[in-house]
mmCIF file of N, CA, C and O in Angstrom:
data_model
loop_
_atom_site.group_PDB
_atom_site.id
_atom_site.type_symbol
_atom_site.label_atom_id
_atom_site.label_comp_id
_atom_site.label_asym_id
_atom_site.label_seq_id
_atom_site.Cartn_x
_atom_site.Cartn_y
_atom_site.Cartn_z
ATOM 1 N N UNK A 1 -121.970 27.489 110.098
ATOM 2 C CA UNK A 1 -122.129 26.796 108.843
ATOM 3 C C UNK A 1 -123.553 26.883 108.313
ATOM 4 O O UNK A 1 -123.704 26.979 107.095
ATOM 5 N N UNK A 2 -124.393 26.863 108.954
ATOM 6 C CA UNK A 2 -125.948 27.100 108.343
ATOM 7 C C UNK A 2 -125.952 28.642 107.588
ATOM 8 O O UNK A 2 -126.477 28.803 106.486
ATOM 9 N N UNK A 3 -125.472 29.443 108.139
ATOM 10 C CA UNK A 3 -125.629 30.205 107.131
ATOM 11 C C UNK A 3 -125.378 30.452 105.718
ATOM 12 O O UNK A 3 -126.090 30.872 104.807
ATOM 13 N N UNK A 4 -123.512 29.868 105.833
ATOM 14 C CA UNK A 4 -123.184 29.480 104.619
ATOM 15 C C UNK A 4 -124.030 28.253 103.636
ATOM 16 O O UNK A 4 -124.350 28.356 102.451
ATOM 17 N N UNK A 5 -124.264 27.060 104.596
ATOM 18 C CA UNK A 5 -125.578 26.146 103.482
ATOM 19 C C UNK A 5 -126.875 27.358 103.231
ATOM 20 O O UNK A 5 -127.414 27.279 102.127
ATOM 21 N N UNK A 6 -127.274 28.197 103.954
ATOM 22 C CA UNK A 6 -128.313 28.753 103.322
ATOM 23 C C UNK A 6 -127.836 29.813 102.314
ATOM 24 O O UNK A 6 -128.809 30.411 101.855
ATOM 25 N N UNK A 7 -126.978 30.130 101.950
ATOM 26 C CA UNK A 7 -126.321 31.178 101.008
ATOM 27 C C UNK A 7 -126.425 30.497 100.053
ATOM 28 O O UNK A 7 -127.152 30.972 99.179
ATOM 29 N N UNK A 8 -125.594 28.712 99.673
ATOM 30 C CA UNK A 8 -125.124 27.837 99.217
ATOM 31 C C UNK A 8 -125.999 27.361 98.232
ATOM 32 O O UNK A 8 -125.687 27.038 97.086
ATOM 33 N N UNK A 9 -127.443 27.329 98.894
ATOM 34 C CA UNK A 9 -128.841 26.821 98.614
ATOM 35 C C UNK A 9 -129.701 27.916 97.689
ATOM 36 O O UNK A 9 -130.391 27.647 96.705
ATOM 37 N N UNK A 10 -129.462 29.230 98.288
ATOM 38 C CA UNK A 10 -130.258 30.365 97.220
ATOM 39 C C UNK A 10 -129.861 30.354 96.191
ATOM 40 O O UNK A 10 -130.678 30.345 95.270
ATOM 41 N N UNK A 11 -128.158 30.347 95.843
ATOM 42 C CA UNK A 11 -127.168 30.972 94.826
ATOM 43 C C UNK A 11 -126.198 29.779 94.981
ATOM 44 O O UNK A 11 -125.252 29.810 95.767
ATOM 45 N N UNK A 12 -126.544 28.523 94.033
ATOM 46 C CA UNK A 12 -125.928 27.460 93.893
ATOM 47 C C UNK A 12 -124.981 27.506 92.715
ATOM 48 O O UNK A 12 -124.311 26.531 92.374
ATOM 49 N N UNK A 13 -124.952 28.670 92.111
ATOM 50 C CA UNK A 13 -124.385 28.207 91.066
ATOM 51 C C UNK A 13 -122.930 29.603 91.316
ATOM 52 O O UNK A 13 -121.943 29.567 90.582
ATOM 53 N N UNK A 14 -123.040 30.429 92.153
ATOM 54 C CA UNK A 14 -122.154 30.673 92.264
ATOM 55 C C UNK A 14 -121.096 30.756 93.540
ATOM 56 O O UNK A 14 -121.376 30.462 94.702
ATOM 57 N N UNK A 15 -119.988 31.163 93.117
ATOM 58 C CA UNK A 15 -118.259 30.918 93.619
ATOM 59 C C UNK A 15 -117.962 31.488 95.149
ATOM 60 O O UNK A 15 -117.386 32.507 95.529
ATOM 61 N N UNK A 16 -118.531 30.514 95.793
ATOM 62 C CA UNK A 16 -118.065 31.256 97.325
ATOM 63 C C UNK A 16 -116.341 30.736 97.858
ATOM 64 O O UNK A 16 -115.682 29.696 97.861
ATOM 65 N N UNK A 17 -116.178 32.053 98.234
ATOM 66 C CA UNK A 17 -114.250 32.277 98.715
ATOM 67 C C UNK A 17 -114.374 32.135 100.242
ATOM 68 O O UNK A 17 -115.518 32.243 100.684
ATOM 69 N N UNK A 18 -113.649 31.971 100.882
ATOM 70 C CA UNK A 18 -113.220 31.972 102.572
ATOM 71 C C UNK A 18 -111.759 32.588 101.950
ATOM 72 O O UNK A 18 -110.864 32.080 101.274
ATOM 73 N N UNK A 19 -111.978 33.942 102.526
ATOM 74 C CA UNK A 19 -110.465 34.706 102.310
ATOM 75 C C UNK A 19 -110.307 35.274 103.926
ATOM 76 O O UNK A 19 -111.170 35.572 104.751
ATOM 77 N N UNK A 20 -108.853 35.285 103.996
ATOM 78 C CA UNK A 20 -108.593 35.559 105.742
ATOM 79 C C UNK A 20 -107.149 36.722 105.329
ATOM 80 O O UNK A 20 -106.159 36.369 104.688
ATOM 81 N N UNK A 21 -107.370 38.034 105.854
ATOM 82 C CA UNK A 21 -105.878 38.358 106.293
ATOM 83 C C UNK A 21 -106.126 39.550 107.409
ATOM 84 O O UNK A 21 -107.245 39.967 107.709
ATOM 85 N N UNK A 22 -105.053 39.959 107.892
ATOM 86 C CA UNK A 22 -104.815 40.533 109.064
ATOM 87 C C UNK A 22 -105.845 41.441 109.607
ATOM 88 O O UNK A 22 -106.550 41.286 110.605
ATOM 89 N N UNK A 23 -105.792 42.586 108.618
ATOM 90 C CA UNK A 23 -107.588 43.728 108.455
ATOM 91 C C UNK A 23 -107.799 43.484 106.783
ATOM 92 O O UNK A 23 -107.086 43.053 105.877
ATOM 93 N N UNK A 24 -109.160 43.995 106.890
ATOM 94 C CA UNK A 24 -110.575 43.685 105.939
ATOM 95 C C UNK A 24 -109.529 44.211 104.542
ATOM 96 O O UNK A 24 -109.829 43.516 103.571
ATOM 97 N N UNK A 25 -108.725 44.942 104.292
ATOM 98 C CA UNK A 25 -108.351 44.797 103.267
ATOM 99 C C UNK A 25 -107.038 44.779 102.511
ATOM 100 O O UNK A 25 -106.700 45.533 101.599
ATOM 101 N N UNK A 26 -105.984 43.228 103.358
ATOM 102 C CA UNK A 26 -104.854 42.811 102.912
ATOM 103 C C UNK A 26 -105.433 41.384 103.223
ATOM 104 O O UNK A 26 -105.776 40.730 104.209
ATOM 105 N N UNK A 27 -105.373 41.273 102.096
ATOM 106 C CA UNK A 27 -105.628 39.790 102.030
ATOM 107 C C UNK A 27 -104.626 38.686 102.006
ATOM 108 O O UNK A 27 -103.846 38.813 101.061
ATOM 109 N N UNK A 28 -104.393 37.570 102.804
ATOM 110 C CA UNK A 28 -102.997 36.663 102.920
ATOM 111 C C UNK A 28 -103.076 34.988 102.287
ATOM 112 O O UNK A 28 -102.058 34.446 101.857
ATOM 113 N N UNK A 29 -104.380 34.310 102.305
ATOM 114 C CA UNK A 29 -105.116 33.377 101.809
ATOM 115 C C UNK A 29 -106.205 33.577 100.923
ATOM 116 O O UNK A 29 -106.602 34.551 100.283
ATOM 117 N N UNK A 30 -106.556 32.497 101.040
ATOM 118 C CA UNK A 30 -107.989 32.312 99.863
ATOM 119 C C UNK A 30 -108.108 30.530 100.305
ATOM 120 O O UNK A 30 -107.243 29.702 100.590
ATOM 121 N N UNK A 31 -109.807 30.443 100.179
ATOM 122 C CA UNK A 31 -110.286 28.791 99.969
ATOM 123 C C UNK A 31 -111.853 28.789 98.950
ATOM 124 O O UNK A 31 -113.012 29.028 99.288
ATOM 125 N N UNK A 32 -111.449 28.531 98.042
ATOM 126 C CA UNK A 32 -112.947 28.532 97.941
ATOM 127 C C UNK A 32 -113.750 27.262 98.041
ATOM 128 O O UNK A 32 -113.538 26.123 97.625
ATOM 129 N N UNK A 33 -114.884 27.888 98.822
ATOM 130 C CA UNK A 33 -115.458 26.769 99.420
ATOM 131 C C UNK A 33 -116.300 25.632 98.224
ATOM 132 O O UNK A 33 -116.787 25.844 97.113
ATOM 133 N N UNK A 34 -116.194 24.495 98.996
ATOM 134 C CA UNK A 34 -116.493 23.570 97.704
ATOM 135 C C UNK A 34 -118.217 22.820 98.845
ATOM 136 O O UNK A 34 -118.453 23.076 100.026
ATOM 137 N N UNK A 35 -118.915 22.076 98.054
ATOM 138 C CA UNK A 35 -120.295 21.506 98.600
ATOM 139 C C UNK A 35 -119.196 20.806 100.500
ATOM 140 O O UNK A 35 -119.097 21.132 101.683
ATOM 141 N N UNK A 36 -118.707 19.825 99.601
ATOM 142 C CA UNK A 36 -118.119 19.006 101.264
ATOM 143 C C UNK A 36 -117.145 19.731 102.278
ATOM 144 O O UNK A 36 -116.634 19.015 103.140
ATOM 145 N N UNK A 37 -116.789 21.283 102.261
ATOM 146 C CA UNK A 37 -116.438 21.976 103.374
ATOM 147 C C UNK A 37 -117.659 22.218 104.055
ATOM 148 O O UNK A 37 -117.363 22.819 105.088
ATOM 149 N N UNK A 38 -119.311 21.987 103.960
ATOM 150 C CA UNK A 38 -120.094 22.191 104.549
ATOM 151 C C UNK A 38 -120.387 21.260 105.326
ATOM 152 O O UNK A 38 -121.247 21.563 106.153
ATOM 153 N N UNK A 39 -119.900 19.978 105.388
ATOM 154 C CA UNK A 39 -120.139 19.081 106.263
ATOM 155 C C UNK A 39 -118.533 19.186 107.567
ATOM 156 O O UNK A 39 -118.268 18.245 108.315
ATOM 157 N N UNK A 40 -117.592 20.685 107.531
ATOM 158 C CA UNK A 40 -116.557 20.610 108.057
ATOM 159 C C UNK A 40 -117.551 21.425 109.026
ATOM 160 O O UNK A 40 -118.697 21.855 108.887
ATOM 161 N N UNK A 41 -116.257 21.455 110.457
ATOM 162 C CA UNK A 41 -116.732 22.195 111.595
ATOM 163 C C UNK A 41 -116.132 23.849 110.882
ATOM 164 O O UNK A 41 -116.750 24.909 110.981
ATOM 165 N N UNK A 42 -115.212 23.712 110.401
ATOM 166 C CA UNK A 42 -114.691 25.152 109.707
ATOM 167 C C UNK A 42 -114.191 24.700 108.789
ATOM 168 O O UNK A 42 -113.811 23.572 108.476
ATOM 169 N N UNK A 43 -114.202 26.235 108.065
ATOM 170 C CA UNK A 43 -113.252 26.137 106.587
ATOM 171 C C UNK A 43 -112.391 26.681 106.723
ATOM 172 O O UNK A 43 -112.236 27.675 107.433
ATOM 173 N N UNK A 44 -111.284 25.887 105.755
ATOM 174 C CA UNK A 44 -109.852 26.413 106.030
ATOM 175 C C UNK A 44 -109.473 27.699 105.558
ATOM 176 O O UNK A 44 -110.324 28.505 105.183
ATOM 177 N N UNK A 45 -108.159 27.968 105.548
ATOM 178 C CA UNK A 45 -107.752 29.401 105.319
ATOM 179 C C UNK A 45 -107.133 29.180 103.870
ATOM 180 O O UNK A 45 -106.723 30.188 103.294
ATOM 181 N N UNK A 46 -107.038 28.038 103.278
ATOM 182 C CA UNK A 46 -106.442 27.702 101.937
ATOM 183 C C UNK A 46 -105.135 28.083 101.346
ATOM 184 O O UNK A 46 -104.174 27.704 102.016
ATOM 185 N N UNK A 47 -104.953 28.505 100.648
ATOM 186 C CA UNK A 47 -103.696 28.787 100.275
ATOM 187 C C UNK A 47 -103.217 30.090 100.367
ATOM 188 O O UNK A 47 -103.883 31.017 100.829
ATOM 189 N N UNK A 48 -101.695 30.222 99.795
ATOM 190 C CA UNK A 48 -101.399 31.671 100.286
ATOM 191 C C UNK A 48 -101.466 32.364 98.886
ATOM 192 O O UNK A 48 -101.634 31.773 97.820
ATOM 193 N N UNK A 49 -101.285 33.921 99.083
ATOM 194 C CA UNK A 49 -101.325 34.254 97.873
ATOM 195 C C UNK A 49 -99.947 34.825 97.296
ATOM 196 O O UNK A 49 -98.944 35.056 97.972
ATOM 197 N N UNK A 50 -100.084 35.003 95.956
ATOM 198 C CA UNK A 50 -98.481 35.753 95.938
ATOM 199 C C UNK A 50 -97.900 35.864 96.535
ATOM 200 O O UNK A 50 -98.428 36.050 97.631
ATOM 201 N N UNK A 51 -96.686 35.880 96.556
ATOM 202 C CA UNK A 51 -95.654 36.877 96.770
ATOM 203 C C UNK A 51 -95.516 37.131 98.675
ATOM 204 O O UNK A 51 -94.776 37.773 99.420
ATOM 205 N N UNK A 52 -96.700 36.207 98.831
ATOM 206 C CA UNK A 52 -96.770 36.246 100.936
ATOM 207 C C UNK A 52 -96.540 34.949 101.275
ATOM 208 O O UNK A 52 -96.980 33.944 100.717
ATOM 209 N N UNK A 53 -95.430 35.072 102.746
ATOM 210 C CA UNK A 53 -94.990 33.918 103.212
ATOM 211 C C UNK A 53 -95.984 33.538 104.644
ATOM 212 O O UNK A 53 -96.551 34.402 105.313
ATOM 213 N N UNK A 54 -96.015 32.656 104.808
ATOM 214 C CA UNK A 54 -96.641 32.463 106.093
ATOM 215 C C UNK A 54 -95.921 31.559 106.700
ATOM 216 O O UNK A 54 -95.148 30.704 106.268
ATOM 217 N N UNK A 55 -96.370 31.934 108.083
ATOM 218 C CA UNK A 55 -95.468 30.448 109.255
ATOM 219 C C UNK A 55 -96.348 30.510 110.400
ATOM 220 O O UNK A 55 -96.902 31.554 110.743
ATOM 221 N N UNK A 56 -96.489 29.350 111.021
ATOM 222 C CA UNK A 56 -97.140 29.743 112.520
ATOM 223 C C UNK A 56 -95.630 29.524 113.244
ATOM 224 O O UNK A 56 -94.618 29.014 112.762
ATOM 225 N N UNK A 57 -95.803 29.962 114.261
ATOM 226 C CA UNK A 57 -94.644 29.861 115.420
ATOM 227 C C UNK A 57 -95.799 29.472 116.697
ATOM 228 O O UNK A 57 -97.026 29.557 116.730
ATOM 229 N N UNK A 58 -94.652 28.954 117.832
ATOM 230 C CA UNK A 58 -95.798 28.247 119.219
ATOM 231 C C UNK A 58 -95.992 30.062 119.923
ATOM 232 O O UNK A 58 -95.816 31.205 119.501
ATOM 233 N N UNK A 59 -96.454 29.393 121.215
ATOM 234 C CA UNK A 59 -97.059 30.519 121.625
ATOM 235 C C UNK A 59 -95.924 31.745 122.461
ATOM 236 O O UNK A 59 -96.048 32.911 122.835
ATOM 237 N N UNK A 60 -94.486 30.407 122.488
ATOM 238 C CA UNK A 60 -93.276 31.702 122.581
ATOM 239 C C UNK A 60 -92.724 32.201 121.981
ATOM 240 O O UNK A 60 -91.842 33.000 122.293
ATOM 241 N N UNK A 61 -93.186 31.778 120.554
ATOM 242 C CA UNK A 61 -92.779 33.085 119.445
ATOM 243 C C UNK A 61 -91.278 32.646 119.288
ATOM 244 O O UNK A 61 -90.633 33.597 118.846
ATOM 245 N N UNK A 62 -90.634 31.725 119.461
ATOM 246 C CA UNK A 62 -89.655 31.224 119.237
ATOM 247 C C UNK A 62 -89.050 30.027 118.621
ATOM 248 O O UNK A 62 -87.875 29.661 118.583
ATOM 249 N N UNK A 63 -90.136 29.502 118.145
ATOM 250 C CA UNK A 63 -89.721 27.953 117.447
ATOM 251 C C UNK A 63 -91.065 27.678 116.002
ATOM 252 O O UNK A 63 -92.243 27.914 116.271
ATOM 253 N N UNK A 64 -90.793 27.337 115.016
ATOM 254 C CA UNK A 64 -91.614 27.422 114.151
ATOM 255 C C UNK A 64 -92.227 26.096 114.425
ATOM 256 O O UNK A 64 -91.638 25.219 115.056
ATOM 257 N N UNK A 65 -93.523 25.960 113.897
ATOM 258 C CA UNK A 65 -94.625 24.586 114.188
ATOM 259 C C UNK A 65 -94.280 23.666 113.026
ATOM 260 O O UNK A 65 -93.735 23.847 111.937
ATOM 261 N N UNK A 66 -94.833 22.539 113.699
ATOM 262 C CA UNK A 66 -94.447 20.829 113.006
ATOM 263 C C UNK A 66 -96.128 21.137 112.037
ATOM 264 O O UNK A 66 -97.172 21.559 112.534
ATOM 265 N N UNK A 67 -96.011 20.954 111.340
ATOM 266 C CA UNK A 67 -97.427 20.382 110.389
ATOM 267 C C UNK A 67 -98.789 19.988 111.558
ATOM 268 O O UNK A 67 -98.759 19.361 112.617
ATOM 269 N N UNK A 68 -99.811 20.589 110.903
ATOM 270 C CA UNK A 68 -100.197 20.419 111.961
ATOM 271 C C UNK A 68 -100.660 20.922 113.457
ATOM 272 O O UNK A 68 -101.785 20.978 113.953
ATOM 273 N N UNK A 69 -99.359 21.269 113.992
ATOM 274 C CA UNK A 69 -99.416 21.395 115.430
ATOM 275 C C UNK A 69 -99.787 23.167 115.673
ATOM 276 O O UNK A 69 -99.255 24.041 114.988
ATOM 277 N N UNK A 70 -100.674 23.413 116.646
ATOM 278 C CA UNK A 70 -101.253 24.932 116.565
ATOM 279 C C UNK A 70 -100.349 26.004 117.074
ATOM 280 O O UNK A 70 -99.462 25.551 117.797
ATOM 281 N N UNK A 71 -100.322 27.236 116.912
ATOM 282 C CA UNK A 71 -99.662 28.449 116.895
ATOM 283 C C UNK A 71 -100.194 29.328 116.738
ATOM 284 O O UNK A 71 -101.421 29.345 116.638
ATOM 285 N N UNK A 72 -99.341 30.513 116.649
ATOM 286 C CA UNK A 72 -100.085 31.870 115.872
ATOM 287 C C UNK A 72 -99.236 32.415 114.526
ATOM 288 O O UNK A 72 -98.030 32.611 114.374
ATOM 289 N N UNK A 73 -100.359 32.575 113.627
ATOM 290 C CA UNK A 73 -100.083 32.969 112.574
ATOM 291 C C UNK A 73 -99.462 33.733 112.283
ATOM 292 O O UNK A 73 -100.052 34.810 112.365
ATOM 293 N N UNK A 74 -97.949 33.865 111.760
ATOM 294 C CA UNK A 74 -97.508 34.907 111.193
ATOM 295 C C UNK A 74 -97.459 35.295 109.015
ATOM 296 O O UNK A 74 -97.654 34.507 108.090
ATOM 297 N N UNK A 75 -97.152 36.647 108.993
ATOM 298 C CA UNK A 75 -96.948 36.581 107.764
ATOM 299 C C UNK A 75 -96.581 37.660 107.232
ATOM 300 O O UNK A 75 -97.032 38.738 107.618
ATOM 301 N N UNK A 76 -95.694 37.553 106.246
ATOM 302 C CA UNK A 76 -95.603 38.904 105.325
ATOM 303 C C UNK A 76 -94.821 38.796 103.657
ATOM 304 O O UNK A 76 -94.502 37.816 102.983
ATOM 305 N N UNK A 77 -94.757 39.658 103.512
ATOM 306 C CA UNK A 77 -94.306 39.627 102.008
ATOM 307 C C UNK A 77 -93.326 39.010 101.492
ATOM 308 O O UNK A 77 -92.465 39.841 101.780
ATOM 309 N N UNK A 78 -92.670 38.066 100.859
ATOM 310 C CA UNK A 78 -91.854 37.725 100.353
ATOM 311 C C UNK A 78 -90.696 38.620 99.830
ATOM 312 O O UNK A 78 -91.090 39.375 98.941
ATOM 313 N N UNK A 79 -89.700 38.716 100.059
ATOM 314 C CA UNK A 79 -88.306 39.516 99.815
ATOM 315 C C UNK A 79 -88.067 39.580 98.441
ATOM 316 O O UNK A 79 -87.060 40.144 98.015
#
């Protein structure tokens, strides 16, 4: 996080994103970061984008997760 407050601090006036997807260029989320995600331990992965579904499932890959509760991320395109 210090790095991001020192980014935050040079160039205050512009639009920082937290974008996450699988490799560097398919993108599955977006957050853009706001002043009080800097007082978080992390920033989230935010919302999804188009047309992509996401789910976590537990770690046997067999039961989808309660709100909340941790997994691994799955995702792909909407049908």
């Amino acid at each position: 996080m210090a790095k991001l407050e020192k980014l935050k601090g040079l160039a205050p006036h512009i639009a920082i994103a937290n974008i996450y997807g699988p490799t560097e260029t398919n993108i599955i989320t977006y957050h853009w970061v706001q002043d009080e995600d800097l007082l978080r331990d992390s920033i989230p992965l935010g919302k999804v984008v188009d047309d992509t579904e996401i789910i976590v499932v537990n770690d046997d890959a067999n039961k989808i997760c309660d709100v909340n509760e941790i997994g691994e991320l799955w995702c792909r395109e909407e049908p």
